[in-house]
Amino acid sequence: MCGIVGYLGYRDAYPVLTDGLKQLEYRGYDSAGVALSDDRGNLRVYKEKGKVADLENYAADKDKSGHLGIAHTRWATHGEPCARNAHPHVSASGRFAIVHNGIIENYPVLRTNLEAKGYVFQSSTDTEALVQLIDYIAAQTASDTVSVLQTALKMVVGAYAVALIDRNSPDRLYAARKSSPLAVGIGESEFFIASDMNPISCYTDKVVYLEDGEIAEMSCAGGLRIVNLDNAECSHEIHKVPKNLGMVQKGGFEHFMLKEIFEQPDCIRDCMRGRVNPGDKTVTLSSVREFRDRLLSAGRFIIVACGTSWHAGLIGKQLLESLCRIPAEVVYASEFRYSNPVIHDTDVVVAISQSGETADTLAAIELAKQKGAFIYGICNAVGSSIPRITDAGSYIHAGPEIGVASTKAFTGQVAVLVMLALDLAREKGTIDDICYARTVEALDSIPDKMKSVLKENGRIASLAKIFTYARNFIYLGRGYSYPVALEGALKLKEISYIHAEGYPAAEMKHGPIALIDDEMPVVIIAAGNALYDKILNNVQEIKARKGRVIAIVTEGDDVISKIADTVIEIPQTEECLTPLLSVIPLQMLAYHIAVCKGKDVDRPRNLAKSVTVE
Ligand code: F6R
């Protein structure tokens, strides 16, 4: 949430900053701004409501010179999205400009105290309280900028990643972090800062990740210095990252979301590479090899995640319980962290996250760590915060996911969970050889089967036109298909703004059936389900009440396909792998309905890709 970019060096800062912001727009896109400094410290600040392109239009005819600058793309927390609340915020004296990601939780107290001292606030944001506090401390103490920042940040309660420029030090760029990500890129006589390494990787492969409570001071003459809030020097490891990570294009697709839906066969292949061996029909995760005893001796698995990743977690629970016979729970990370959970040091906590930066998931991990649990991460974003604090884990290798609605990350997460469960089950001896080999073989054929599901795209696009009228949708599934029903409903709400709910199919009779009438579309996932006959009954019940059934069935189904209004076929596979196929038509249906309704599919209203605040 909110993207930060900063630059100091020999290049013109403005294009570096705006190009960087475009790569961070997945983090927020309700307003954007930039502050540029010339060599004498004269500040120019441009801000605009809307996307980075709106900022560029606004600044088109303005002076954009300067080799030092900071920039921000915002996801509003405090104060409506508008130019006044957009970052950078400039202190009352005009000396400091700041951009911030996170929440200053004690800003009301800070603001009241500063107003009592005569400060007049220009915005409704929590961030402005911080820059005015910095201004006030600087005026009172006449200390150097780093000392001023240390004093100010010690007074702050909350989460922050900040970038700061000081009119009195036009040769320096400052940054600090606590609980919100920030990376520093080191080039030849130049520095970059950004919320993730994508904007940095266009210019340098050397990155330092700031840790909580650290302040970075960068100058072309003096290099990079990192200290903590007590002014102790902090050693920092320089990581090497691949170049040009962020240059992701739509590759001929109308939207990133559609491109990412179509990338799924390749992503799953990449995810399985070196792990699934189709020759001898085995699955080997290096993390399971390395931490075999700890994982096998686990008394319980607790999966923590949010949103789509939580849906993948629900599938993971079923896999771990049915294949490995290990008790497993799935908890929303936001609930887990405040529920005083019972955690034993024999527990394994599995944290699932596409971004690796979700604030609630990070907090859940910290809590579980304090209680001695072993933490296993399943993440997509390489080098993000979660993989850096977990004991072990597996990347899903899906590549950057730009569309705000998660698609390929979900199937990647499920694929990793399948491999984890299969590998553990084999080690534990809870799966027989035939079932193991059959499931590995079926997993290996999933990418090809995904390709055949993707061929339904044109038909689903036509189908979508029929349903743009709908104000509500119901999604039903059982067993492994229940989380898919939840995921299908979430996709539809996120990007089309149609209200949709997912239920276990058998729960329909306990209430939701009251909603069924001839206008209610019901998506029912019947494919590959051991309880097919019971799902068939549900379809009959819906049709008896004139509901409009869209059924996801296995190829060759000739029972439900005769009763449902529309059927979408998917290839046959093992039941536990069905979600990898059945979710794809639901992603496409949500996508096409949203397109038909003229919605901004990749950047839906009110959402951000990376939820780095609570
Ligand atoms: C839905 C979606 C969100 C995320 C959730 C967790 O399409 O993208 O529900 O799944 O915010 O994010 P990560 O996986 O980055 O922790």
CSV table of C-alpha atoms in Angstrom, one decimal, residues 520-524 539 542-543 547-551 560 563-567:
chain,number,residue,atom,x,y,z
A,520,MET,CA,-29.9,-15.3,-9.3
A,521,PRO,CA,-26.9,-16.8,-11.1
A,522,VAL,CA,-25.4,-19.7,-9.2
A,523,VAL,CA,-21.9,-21.0,-10.1
A,524,ILE,CA,-21.5,-24.6,-8.9
A,539,VAL,CA,-28.4,-28.3,-8.8
A,542,ILE,CA,-31.6,-24.5,-7.5
A,543,LYS,CA,-33.4,-25.3,-10.8
A,547,GLY,CA,-32.1,-20.1,-10.4
A,548,ARG,CA,-29.6,-19.9,-13.3
A,549,VAL,CA,-26.9,-22.5,-12.9
A,550,ILE,CA,-23.5,-22.2,-14.4
A,551,ALA,CA,-21.8,-25.6,-13.6
A,560,ILE,CA,-25.5,-32.1,-14.6
A,563,ILE,CA,-29.9,-29.7,-16.1
A,564,ALA,CA,-27.6,-26.7,-15.8
A,565,ASP,CA,-28.2,-23.6,-17.9
A,566,THR,CA,-24.6,-23.5,-18.9
A,567,VAL,CA,-21.7,-25.9,-18.4
